[in-house]
CSV table of C-alpha atoms and ligand atoms in Angstrom, one decimal:
chain,number,residue,atom,x,y,z
A,18,UNK,CA,28.0,4.2,-5.8
A,19,UNK,CA,28.5,8.0,-4.9
A,20,UNK,CA,30.5,10.4,-6.8
A,21,UNK,CA,32.8,12.7,-6.0
A,22,UNK,CA,30.8,15.9,-5.4
A,23,UNK,CA,28.7,13.6,-3.2
A,24,UNK,CA,31.5,12.6,-1.3
A,25,UNK,CA,33.2,15.9,-1.2
A,26,UNK,CA,29.8,17.3,0.8
A,27,UNK,CA,27.5,15.2,2.2
A,28,UNK,CA,30.1,12.1,4.0
A,29,UNK,CA,32.6,14.0,6.2
A,30,UNK,CA,31.6,15.7,9.3
A,31,UNK,CA,32.3,16.4,13.0
A,32,UNK,CA,29.9,14.8,14.8
A,33,UNK,CA,27.3,12.3,13.1
A,34,UNK,CA,24.4,11.8,15.7
A,35,UNK,CA,22.0,8.2,14.7
A,36,UNK,CA,18.8,9.0,15.7
A,37,UNK,CA,16.4,11.8,15.9
A,38,UNK,CA,14.5,11.2,19.1
A,39,UNK,CA,14.3,13.5,21.8
A,40,UNK,CA,18.1,12.4,23.0
A,41,UNK,CA,19.7,12.2,20.1
A,42,UNK,CA,17.9,15.5,18.9
A,43,UNK,CA,19.0,17.3,21.9
A,44,UNK,CA,22.3,16.2,22.1
A,45,UNK,CA,23.3,17.5,18.8
A,46,UNK,CA,21.8,21.0,19.7
A,47,UNK,CA,23.7,21.1,22.8
A,48,UNK,CA,26.9,20.5,20.9
A,49,UNK,CA,26.0,22.3,18.0
A,50,UNK,CA,25.3,25.8,20.3
A,51,UNK,CA,28.5,25.2,21.7
A,52,UNK,CA,30.3,24.4,18.8
A,53,UNK,CA,28.6,26.4,16.0
A,54,UNK,CA,31.5,26.5,12.9
A,55,UNK,CA,31.2,22.5,13.4
A,56,UNK,CA,29.3,20.2,10.8
A,57,UNK,CA,26.8,17.9,12.4
A,58,UNK,CA,25.4,15.2,11.1
A,59,UNK,CA,21.6,13.4,12.5
A,60,UNK,CA,20.9,9.8,10.5
A,61,UNK,CA,17.6,8.4,11.2
A,62,UNK,CA,16.1,5.2,9.9
A,63,UNK,CA,12.4,6.8,9.4
A,64,UNK,CA,11.2,9.0,7.0
A,65,UNK,CA,10.2,10.8,10.6
A,66,UNK,CA,11.5,10.2,13.9
A,67,UNK,CA,10.4,6.1,13.9
A,68,UNK,CA,10.7,5.6,18.1
A,69,UNK,CA,9.2,6.2,20.7
A,70,UNK,CA,9.6,10.4,21.3
A,71,UNK,CA,6.5,10.7,18.9
A,72,UNK,CA,4.2,7.9,19.5
A,73,UNK,CA,4.1,8.4,23.4
A,74,UNK,CA,1.8,9.8,25.6
A,75,UNK,CA,2.8,13.4,26.5
A,76,UNK,CA,3.4,13.0,30.2
A,77,UNK,CA,5.6,15.0,32.2
A,78,UNK,CA,6.2,13.3,34.8
A,79,UNK,CA,8.6,11.8,37.2
A,80,UNK,CA,7.4,8.5,38.8
A,81,UNK,CA,4.7,7.9,40.7
A,82,UNK,CA,4.3,6.8,44.3
A,83,UNK,CA,3.7,3.4,43.6
A,84,UNK,CA,6.7,3.0,41.1
A,85,UNK,CA,9.0,4.9,43.5
A,86,UNK,CA,8.4,2.7,46.5
A,87,UNK,CA,8.3,-0.4,43.6
A,88,UNK,CA,12.0,0.8,42.7
A,89,UNK,CA,13.4,1.5,46.4
A,90,UNK,CA,13.5,-1.9,46.4
A,91,UNK,CA,14.8,-3.1,43.8
A,92,UNK,CA,17.5,0.2,43.8
A,93,UNK,CA,19.7,2.0,46.6
A,94,UNK,CA,17.7,4.8,47.6
A,95,UNK,CA,20.5,7.3,45.5
A,96,UNK,CA,19.9,5.8,42.7
A,97,UNK,CA,16.0,6.1,42.9
A,98,UNK,CA,16.6,10.3,44.2
A,99,UNK,CA,19.3,10.5,41.7
A,100,UNK,CA,16.6,9.6,38.5
A,101,UNK,CA,13.7,11.2,39.8
A,102,UNK,CA,15.9,14.7,40.5
A,103,UNK,CA,17.5,13.6,36.0
A,104,UNK,CA,13.6,13.6,35.1
A,105,UNK,CA,12.7,16.4,36.8
A,106,UNK,CA,16.2,18.6,35.5
A,107,UNK,CA,15.6,17.7,32.1
A,108,UNK,CA,11.6,18.5,31.9
A,109,UNK,CA,12.9,21.8,33.3
A,110,UNK,CA,15.5,22.0,30.5
A,111,UNK,CA,13.0,21.4,27.9
A,112,UNK,CA,10.7,24.3,29.1
A,113,UNK,CA,13.6,26.9,28.9
A,114,UNK,CA,14.8,25.5,25.4
A,115,UNK,CA,11.5,25.1,23.7
A,116,UNK,CA,8.9,26.9,25.8
A,117,UNK,CA,5.7,25.9,27.2
A,118,UNK,CA,3.8,26.9,24.2
A,119,UNK,CA,5.4,25.3,21.8
A,120,UNK,CA,5.6,21.9,24.1
A,121,UNK,CA,2.0,22.7,24.9
A,122,UNK,CA,2.8,22.0,28.5
A,123,UNK,CA,0.4,22.3,30.8
A,124,UNK,CA,0.9,22.0,33.7
A,125,UNK,CA,-2.6,20.4,35.3
A,126,UNK,CA,-0.8,18.1,38.2
A,127,UNK,CA,-0.9,13.9,38.0
A,128,UNK,CA,-2.9,11.4,39.8
A,129,UNK,CA,-2.6,8.2,41.0
A,130,UNK,CA,-5.3,6.0,41.1
A,131,UNK,CA,-4.8,3.5,44.0
A,132,UNK,CA,-7.3,0.3,44.3
A,133,UNK,CA,-7.5,-1.9,47.7
A,134,UNK,CA,-4.9,-3.9,47.3
A,135,UNK,CA,-2.6,-0.6,46.7
A,136,UNK,CA,-4.0,0.8,50.1
A,137,UNK,CA,-0.3,-0.1,52.0
A,138,UNK,CA,1.6,2.1,49.6
A,139,UNK,CA,-0.1,5.4,50.8
A,140,UNK,CA,1.2,5.0,54.1
A,141,UNK,CA,4.8,5.6,52.5
A,142,UNK,CA,3.6,9.0,51.7
A,143,UNK,CA,5.2,11.1,54.1
A,144,UNK,CA,8.5,8.7,53.9
A,145,UNK,CA,8.7,9.4,50.4
A,146,UNK,CA,7.9,13.1,50.4
A,147,UNK,CA,11.0,13.1,52.1
A,148,UNK,CA,12.9,11.3,50.2
A,149,UNK,CA,12.2,13.8,47.2
A,150,UNK,CA,12.0,17.2,49.6
A,151,UNK,CA,15.3,18.4,48.8
A,152,UNK,CA,14.8,17.7,45.3
A,153,UNK,CA,10.9,20.2,45.1
A,154,UNK,CA,11.4,21.9,48.3
A,155,UNK,CA,8.1,21.2,48.4
A,156,UNK,CA,6.1,18.0,49.1
A,157,UNK,CA,5.6,16.2,46.4
A,158,UNK,CA,1.9,14.0,47.0
A,159,UNK,CA,-0.5,14.2,48.5
A,160,UNK,CA,-4.5,12.6,49.3
A,161,UNK,CA,-6.8,13.6,46.8
A,162,UNK,CA,-9.6,10.9,47.0
A,163,UNK,CA,-12.3,13.7,47.6
A,164,UNK,CA,-11.9,13.7,43.5
A,165,UNK,CA,-12.7,9.9,43.0
A,166,UNK,CA,-16.7,10.7,42.6
A,167,UNK,CA,-16.2,14.2,40.3
A,168,UNK,CA,-14.0,12.5,38.6
A,169,UNK,CA,-16.3,9.8,37.9
A,170,UNK,CA,-14.1,6.9,38.6
A,171,UNK,CA,-15.8,3.5,39.7
A,172,UNK,CA,-15.5,3.9,43.5
A,173,UNK,CA,-15.4,0.0,43.7
A,174,UNK,CA,-11.9,0.1,41.7
A,175,UNK,CA,-10.4,3.4,42.7
A,176,UNK,CA,-9.8,3.7,46.2
A,177,UNK,CA,-7.5,6.4,47.1
A,178,UNK,CA,-6.5,9.5,44.8
A,179,UNK,CA,-2.6,10.8,45.1
A,180,UNK,CA,-1.8,14.2,43.2
A,181,UNK,CA,1.5,15.5,42.5
A,182,UNK,CA,1.3,18.8,41.7
A,183,UNK,CA,4.4,18.9,39.8
A,184,UNK,CA,3.3,17.0,37.3
A,185,UNK,CA,2.3,18.1,33.3
A,186,UNK,CA,1.5,17.1,29.9
A,187,UNK,CA,3.5,18.6,26.7
A,188,UNK,CA,1.5,18.0,22.5
A,189,UNK,CA,4.2,15.5,22.0
A,190,UNK,CA,4.0,16.2,18.2
A,191,UNK,CA,4.8,19.7,19.2
A,192,UNK,CA,7.8,19.1,21.4
A,193,UNK,CA,9.6,17.0,18.6
A,194,UNK,CA,8.8,19.8,15.3
A,195,UNK,CA,10.4,22.2,18.1
A,196,UNK,CA,12.9,20.2,18.1
A,197,UNK,CA,13.2,19.4,14.6
A,198,UNK,CA,12.9,23.1,14.0
A,199,UNK,CA,15.5,24.6,16.5
A,200,UNK,CA,18.3,22.0,14.8
A,201,UNK,CA,17.4,23.5,11.0
A,202,UNK,CA,17.9,27.1,12.6
A,203,UNK,CA,21.1,25.8,14.0
A,204,UNK,CA,22.1,24.5,10.5
A,205,UNK,CA,22.6,20.5,11.8
A,206,UNK,CA,22.1,18.4,8.9
A,207,UNK,CA,19.5,16.0,9.3
A,208,UNK,CA,19.4,12.5,6.5
A,209,UNK,CA,15.9,10.5,6.8
A,210,UNK,CA,15.3,7.0,5.5
A,211,UNK,CA,18.7,5.9,6.2
A,212,UNK,CA,19.8,2.8,8.5
A,213,UNK,CA,23.3,3.0,9.8
A,214,UNK,CA,24.1,-0.5,9.7
A,215,UNK,CA,27.6,-0.4,11.4
A,216,UNK,CA,29.7,1.8,12.5
A,217,UNK,CA,33.6,1.8,14.1
A,218,UNK,CA,36.6,4.1,15.4
A,219,UNK,CA,38.9,4.1,12.7
A,220,UNK,CA,41.0,5.1,15.2
A,221,UNK,CA,41.8,8.8,13.7
A,222,UNK,CA,37.5,8.9,12.7
A,223,UNK,CA,34.9,7.0,12.6
A,224,UNK,CA,33.0,5.8,10.0
A,225,UNK,CA,29.3,4.9,10.0
A,226,UNK,CA,27.5,2.8,7.2
A,227,UNK,CA,24.3,2.4,5.5
A,228,UNK,CA,23.0,0.4,2.6
A,229,UNK,CA,20.4,2.8,1.0
A,230,UNK,CA,18.7,1.7,-2.1
A,231,UNK,CA,21.3,-1.3,-1.5
A,232,UNK,CA,24.1,1.5,-2.8
A,233,UNK,CA,26.5,1.7,0.3
A,234,UNK,CA,27.4,5.1,1.8
A,235,UNK,CA,30.3,5.6,4.7
A,236,UNK,CA,29.8,9.0,6.9
A,237,UNK,CA,32.9,10.0,8.6
A,238,UNK,CA,33.3,12.3,11.5
A,239,UNK,CA,35.4,12.7,14.5
A,240,UNK,CA,33.0,11.7,16.1
A,241,UNK,CA,29.7,10.1,16.6
A,242,UNK,CA,26.4,9.5,19.2
A,243,UNK,CA,24.3,7.0,19.1
A,244,UNK,CA,20.7,7.6,20.2
A,245,UNK,CA,18.5,4.3,19.1
A,246,UNK,CA,17.0,3.7,22.4
A,247,UNK,CA,15.5,0.6,21.7
A,248,UNK,CA,16.7,-0.1,18.4
A,249,UNK,CA,19.7,-0.7,20.6
A,250,UNK,CA,20.9,-4.0,20.6
A,251,UNK,CA,21.1,-4.2,16.2
A,252,UNK,CA,23.6,-2.4,16.5
A,253,UNK,CA,25.3,-3.5,19.4
A,254,UNK,CA,23.7,-7.4,20.9
A,255,UNK,CA,26.1,-7.1,24.1
A,256,UNK,CA,24.7,-4.4,25.3
A,257,UNK,CA,21.8,-5.5,28.0
A,258,UNK,CA,18.9,-2.5,26.3
A,259,UNK,CA,15.7,-4.7,25.8
A,260,UNK,CA,12.9,-3.5,23.1
A,261,UNK,CA,9.3,-3.0,24.9
A,262,UNK,CA,6.3,-2.1,22.7
A,263,UNK,CA,4.1,0.0,24.5
A,264,UNK,CA,0.4,0.5,22.8
A,265,UNK,CA,-2.0,3.8,23.1
A,266,UNK,CA,-5.5,4.7,22.0
A,267,UNK,CA,-7.5,8.0,22.0
A,268,UNK,CA,-10.7,8.7,22.0
A,269,UNK,CA,-13.0,11.0,20.1
A,270,UNK,CA,-13.8,14.2,22.0
A,271,UNK,CA,-16.2,12.9,25.0
A,272,UNK,CA,-19.3,15.5,26.0
A,273,UNK,CA,-18.5,17.3,30.1
A,274,UNK,CA,-15.2,14.9,30.2
A,275,UNK,CA,-15.3,15.3,33.8
A,276,UNK,CA,-11.7,15.0,34.6
A,277,UNK,CA,-8.0,16.9,33.1
A,278,UNK,CA,-4.5,15.9,34.1
A,279,UNK,CA,-2.2,13.2,33.9
A,280,UNK,CA,-3.5,9.5,35.9
A,281,UNK,CA,-0.9,6.1,36.3
A,282,UNK,CA,-2.8,2.7,37.9
A,283,UNK,CA,-1.1,-0.4,38.6
A,284,UNK,CA,2.0,0.8,39.6
A,285,UNK,CA,3.0,2.7,36.2
A,286,UNK,CA,1.1,-0.3,33.9
A,287,UNK,CA,-1.5,2.3,33.1
A,288,UNK,CA,-1.7,5.5,32.5
A,289,UNK,CA,-4.0,7.8,31.2
A,290,UNK,CA,-4.7,11.4,30.3
A,291,UNK,CA,-7.1,13.9,28.6
A,292,UNK,CA,-6.1,15.6,25.6
A,293,UNK,CA,-8.9,18.7,25.3
A,294,UNK,CA,-11.9,17.1,26.1
A,295,UNK,CA,-10.6,13.4,24.6
A,296,UNK,CA,-8.7,9.9,26.7
A,297,UNK,CA,-5.5,8.8,25.8
A,298,UNK,CA,-4.6,5.4,27.2
A,299,UNK,CA,-1.8,3.3,27.1
A,300,UNK,CA,-0.2,0.2,29.1
A,301,UNK,CA,-0.9,-3.1,30.2
A,302,UNK,CA,2.4,-4.7,28.8
A,303,UNK,CA,2.7,-6.5,31.3
A,304,UNK,CA,0.1,-9.0,30.2
A,305,UNK,CA,2.3,-10.4,27.3
A,306,UNK,CA,5.4,-9.4,28.4
A,307,UNK,CA,7.3,-11.5,25.7
A,308,UNK,CA,4.7,-11.0,22.9
A,309,UNK,CA,5.1,-7.5,23.9
A,310,UNK,CA,9.5,-7.7,24.0
A,311,UNK,CA,9.6,-7.0,20.2
A,312,UNK,CA,10.4,-3.6,18.2
A,313,UNK,CA,7.0,-4.6,16.0
A,314,UNK,CA,5.0,-1.7,15.7
A,315,UNK,CA,1.4,-3.1,15.2
A,316,UNK,CA,-1.4,-2.4,18.0
A,317,UNK,CA,-2.8,-6.5,19.4
A,318,UNK,CA,-6.4,-7.2,20.0
A,319,UNK,CA,-6.0,-8.3,23.4
A,320,UNK,CA,-3.9,-5.1,24.4
A,321,UNK,CA,-6.1,-3.3,22.9
A,322,UNK,CA,-9.6,-5.1,24.9
A,323,UNK,CA,-7.7,-4.7,27.4
A,324,UNK,CA,-7.6,-0.6,27.3
A,325,UNK,CA,-10.9,-0.5,26.7
A,326,UNK,CA,-12.5,-2.8,29.1
A,327,UNK,CA,-9.9,-0.4,31.9
A,328,UNK,CA,-11.8,2.7,30.6
A,329,UNK,CA,-15.5,0.9,30.6
A,330,UNK,CA,-15.4,-0.5,33.8
A,331,UNK,CA,-12.6,2.0,36.3
A,332,UNK,CA,-12.3,5.4,34.1
A,333,UNK,CA,-15.1,5.8,32.3
A,334,UNK,CA,-17.7,3.9,34.0
A,335,UNK,CA,-20.9,6.3,33.4
A,336,UNK,CA,-19.4,8.3,30.1
A,337,UNK,CA,-20.2,7.2,26.4
A,338,UNK,CA,-17.3,7.2,24.2
A,339,UNK,CA,-15.8,6.6,20.5
A,340,UNK,CA,-13.0,5.1,20.2
A,341,UNK,CA,-11.0,7.9,17.4
A,342,UNK,CA,-7.2,5.8,16.6
A,343,UNK,CA,-4.4,3.6,18.3
A,344,UNK,CA,-0.7,3.4,17.3
A,345,UNK,CA,2.1,1.9,18.9
A,346,UNK,CA,5.8,2.8,19.6
A,347,UNK,CA,8.9,0.7,21.3
A,348,UNK,CA,10.4,2.1,23.8
A,349,UNK,CA,14.1,0.7,25.7
A,350,UNK,CA,14.3,-1.2,28.8
A,351,UNK,CA,16.8,-3.2,31.2
A,352,UNK,CA,18.2,-4.8,34.3
A,353,UNK,CA,18.4,-1.4,36.2
A,354,UNK,CA,16.3,1.9,35.5
A,355,UNK,CA,18.9,3.9,35.1
A,356,UNK,CA,20.2,5.0,31.0
A,357,UNK,CA,23.6,3.8,29.9
A,358,UNK,CA,25.1,7.5,28.9
A,359,UNK,CA,28.7,6.4,28.3
A,360,UNK,CA,31.6,6.6,25.6
A,361,UNK,CA,32.1,3.3,24.0
A,362,UNK,CA,35.1,4.5,22.2
A,363,UNK,CA,37.8,7.5,22.7
A,364,UNK,CA,35.2,9.1,19.6
A,365,UNK,CA,32.0,7.6,20.0
A,366,UNK,CA,29.4,7.6,22.8
A,367,UNK,CA,25.9,6.2,23.3
A,368,UNK,CA,23.3,7.1,25.6
A,369,UNK,CA,20.4,4.9,25.0
A,370,UNK,CA,17.5,3.2,27.4
A,371,UNK,CA,14.9,5.6,28.2
A,372,UNK,CA,12.8,3.7,29.5
A,373,UNK,CA,9.0,4.2,30.1
A,374,UNK,CA,9.4,8.2,31.1
A,375,UNK,CA,12.3,9.2,28.7
A,376,UNK,CA,10.1,12.4,27.9
A,377,UNK,CA,11.7,14.6,30.4
A,378,UNK,CA,15.4,12.3,31.3
A,379,UNK,CA,15.6,11.9,27.8
A,380,UNK,CA,17.0,16.1,27.5
A,381,UNK,CA,18.6,15.7,30.1
A,382,UNK,CA,20.0,12.2,28.7
A,383,UNK,CA,21.2,14.7,25.1
A,384,UNK,CA,22.6,17.1,27.3
A,385,UNK,CA,25.2,15.0,29.4
A,386,UNK,CA,25.9,12.5,25.8
A,387,UNK,CA,26.8,16.7,24.2
A,388,UNK,CA,28.6,17.5,27.1
A,389,UNK,CA,30.7,14.0,26.7
A,390,UNK,CA,31.1,13.8,23.3
A,391,UNK,CA,32.3,18.1,23.8
A,392,UNK,CA,35.0,16.7,25.7
A,393,UNK,CA,36.9,14.9,23.8
A,394,UNK,CA,40.0,15.6,22.9
A,395,UNK,CA,39.4,16.1,18.8
A,396,UNK,CA,39.5,19.4,17.1
A,397,UNK,CA,36.8,20.6,18.5
A,398,UNK,CA,36.3,24.9,17.2
B,5,FAD,C1,3.6,4.4,23.8
B,5,FAD,C2,4.3,5.0,24.5
B,5,FAD,C3,4.1,6.2,25.9
B,5,FAD,C4,5.1,6.5,26.1
B,5,FAD,N1,4.7,7.4,27.1
B,5,FAD,C5,5.5,8.6,27.5
B,5,FAD,C6,4.9,9.3,28.7
B,5,FAD,O1,3.8,9.8,28.2
B,5,FAD,N2,5.6,10.4,29.2
B,5,FAD,C7,7.6,9.6,29.1
B,5,FAD,O2,7.8,11.2,29.8
B,5,FAD,N3,7.5,8.6,28.5
B,5,FAD,C8,6.9,7.7,27.8
B,5,FAD,N4,7.3,7.2,27.2
B,5,FAD,C9,8.8,6.9,26.3
B,5,FAD,C10,9.7,7.7,25.7
B,5,FAD,O3,8.7,8.4,24.8
B,5,FAD,C11,10.9,7.0,25.7
B,5,FAD,O4,11.5,7.2,26.7
B,5,FAD,C12,11.5,8.3,24.2
B,5,FAD,O5,11.0,8.8,23.6
B,5,FAD,C13,12.6,8.1,24.6
B,5,FAD,O6,13.6,8.7,23.2
B,5,FAD,P1,15.2,8.6,22.3
B,5,FAD,O7,15.6,9.3,22.1
B,5,FAD,O8,15.9,7.8,23.6
B,5,FAD,O9,14.4,7.1,21.4
B,5,FAD,P2,13.4,7.1,19.8
B,5,FAD,O10,12.3,8.3,20.2
B,5,FAD,O11,13.1,5.5,20.3
B,5,FAD,O12,14.7,7.5,19.5
B,5,FAD,C14,16.0,6.7,18.7
B,5,FAD,C15,15.7,6.7,16.9
B,5,FAD,O13,16.2,6.8,16.0
B,5,FAD,C16,16.1,6.1,15.1
B,5,FAD,N5,17.3,4.9,14.8
B,5,FAD,C17,17.3,3.3,15.6
B,5,FAD,N6,17.9,2.6,14.9
B,5,FAD,C18,18.7,3.4,13.8
B,5,FAD,C19,19.7,3.1,13.1
B,5,FAD,N7,20.4,2.2,13.0
B,5,FAD,N8,19.7,4.0,12.1
B,5,FAD,C20,18.9,5.7,11.9
B,5,FAD,N9,18.8,5.5,13.0
B,5,FAD,C21,17.6,4.8,13.4
B,5,FAD,C22,14.5,5.6,16.0
B,5,FAD,O14,14.0,5.4,14.1
B,5,FAD,C23,14.2,6.3,16.5
B,5,FAD,O15,13.6,7.7,15.5
B,5,FAD,C24,6.7,5.9,26.1
B,5,FAD,C25,6.5,5.7,25.2
B,5,FAD,C26,6.0,5.2,24.7
B,5,FAD,C27,6.3,3.8,22.3
């Protein structure tokens, strides 16, 4: 039961955004900047943002050579180029909005470790460089195989090393904290620990209902954006969005860590980077696709052991290290790699399915979503 006062002050908005990941926060910020007098509410089910945006590995990336080659097998060329472009634009927007210091952005470059079986991909480097040239005005990929030894990788496992100078790394927590700070400065209201269970377009407004502590609270708005990524099916079971868990671990600081940068392996199924003198490694979802198609936030022994074995055999074969901590986060996938950005009704828009590279593209999706709802003809000031 809520009071007259609560109803009067806390339940009516111009825009409600469901989900406070990178997409939800960017959407709310972009919209509020255009409509400073409008009331904007973000509703988040977790105490902290609880999806992928605070759990990721902090790669500011656009796609590795092998991944792009594989995408070209499954998607039209134009779509592959467009998704790389959106990621690049998204990263640039994020850097402009937050600043490199707030993001702790470091353009150390990205690398891809190529095994003997994958050597055929390297023959396509020129073709892929030509394809991406209009986006970057430069060749993206180059051969850096001379660094395999310098970086201390196992030469029996790594035959070639490709370099992408445009890739960088961020501090994921700092990025999210900077976005939250901007949202608060703009007077965007944020309610955490509240799960929206259902929402409807009532024709003249939108209702979003939560059942917190067994009390039903209905929030009303002129418009609503659904930004719940991997949790989409809980609200919209008909949409083609499948959750995919990602598991990550970080080492304690390593003396004389021989490499810096972001690194991709096995067509993106594994990734690792330095964070200062620590190593963060994640991936391995393909080892148990069914088990990892879940929204359950926990790590599992087989995948963590697999990540440790890759550290031991390929990445740090001669360097002693200790694991500090491990965690899991939930991504959203579908039959296509492109995000879903669309109107569900005259008043409700959705931006979900960011895949495994959502840091860069997420901010671009937020901008597009804010644009879509701004253009709806409902009482924007
Ligand atoms: C382990 C891991 C590593 C990754 N590494 C990288 C990387 O290095 N680089 C990269 O670009 N991408 C990476 N990603 C992917 C990237 O983090 C995501 O694509 C991106 O964060 C998605 O942002 P989002 O805002 O769409 O979703 P989320 O961040 O998942 O936000 C959705 C929010 O909605 C909330 N929510 C859900 N349902 C409800 C509801 N009913 N009511 C209220 N709130 C709700 C959730 O709690 C969540 O906070 C990684 C992901 C994982 C899991």
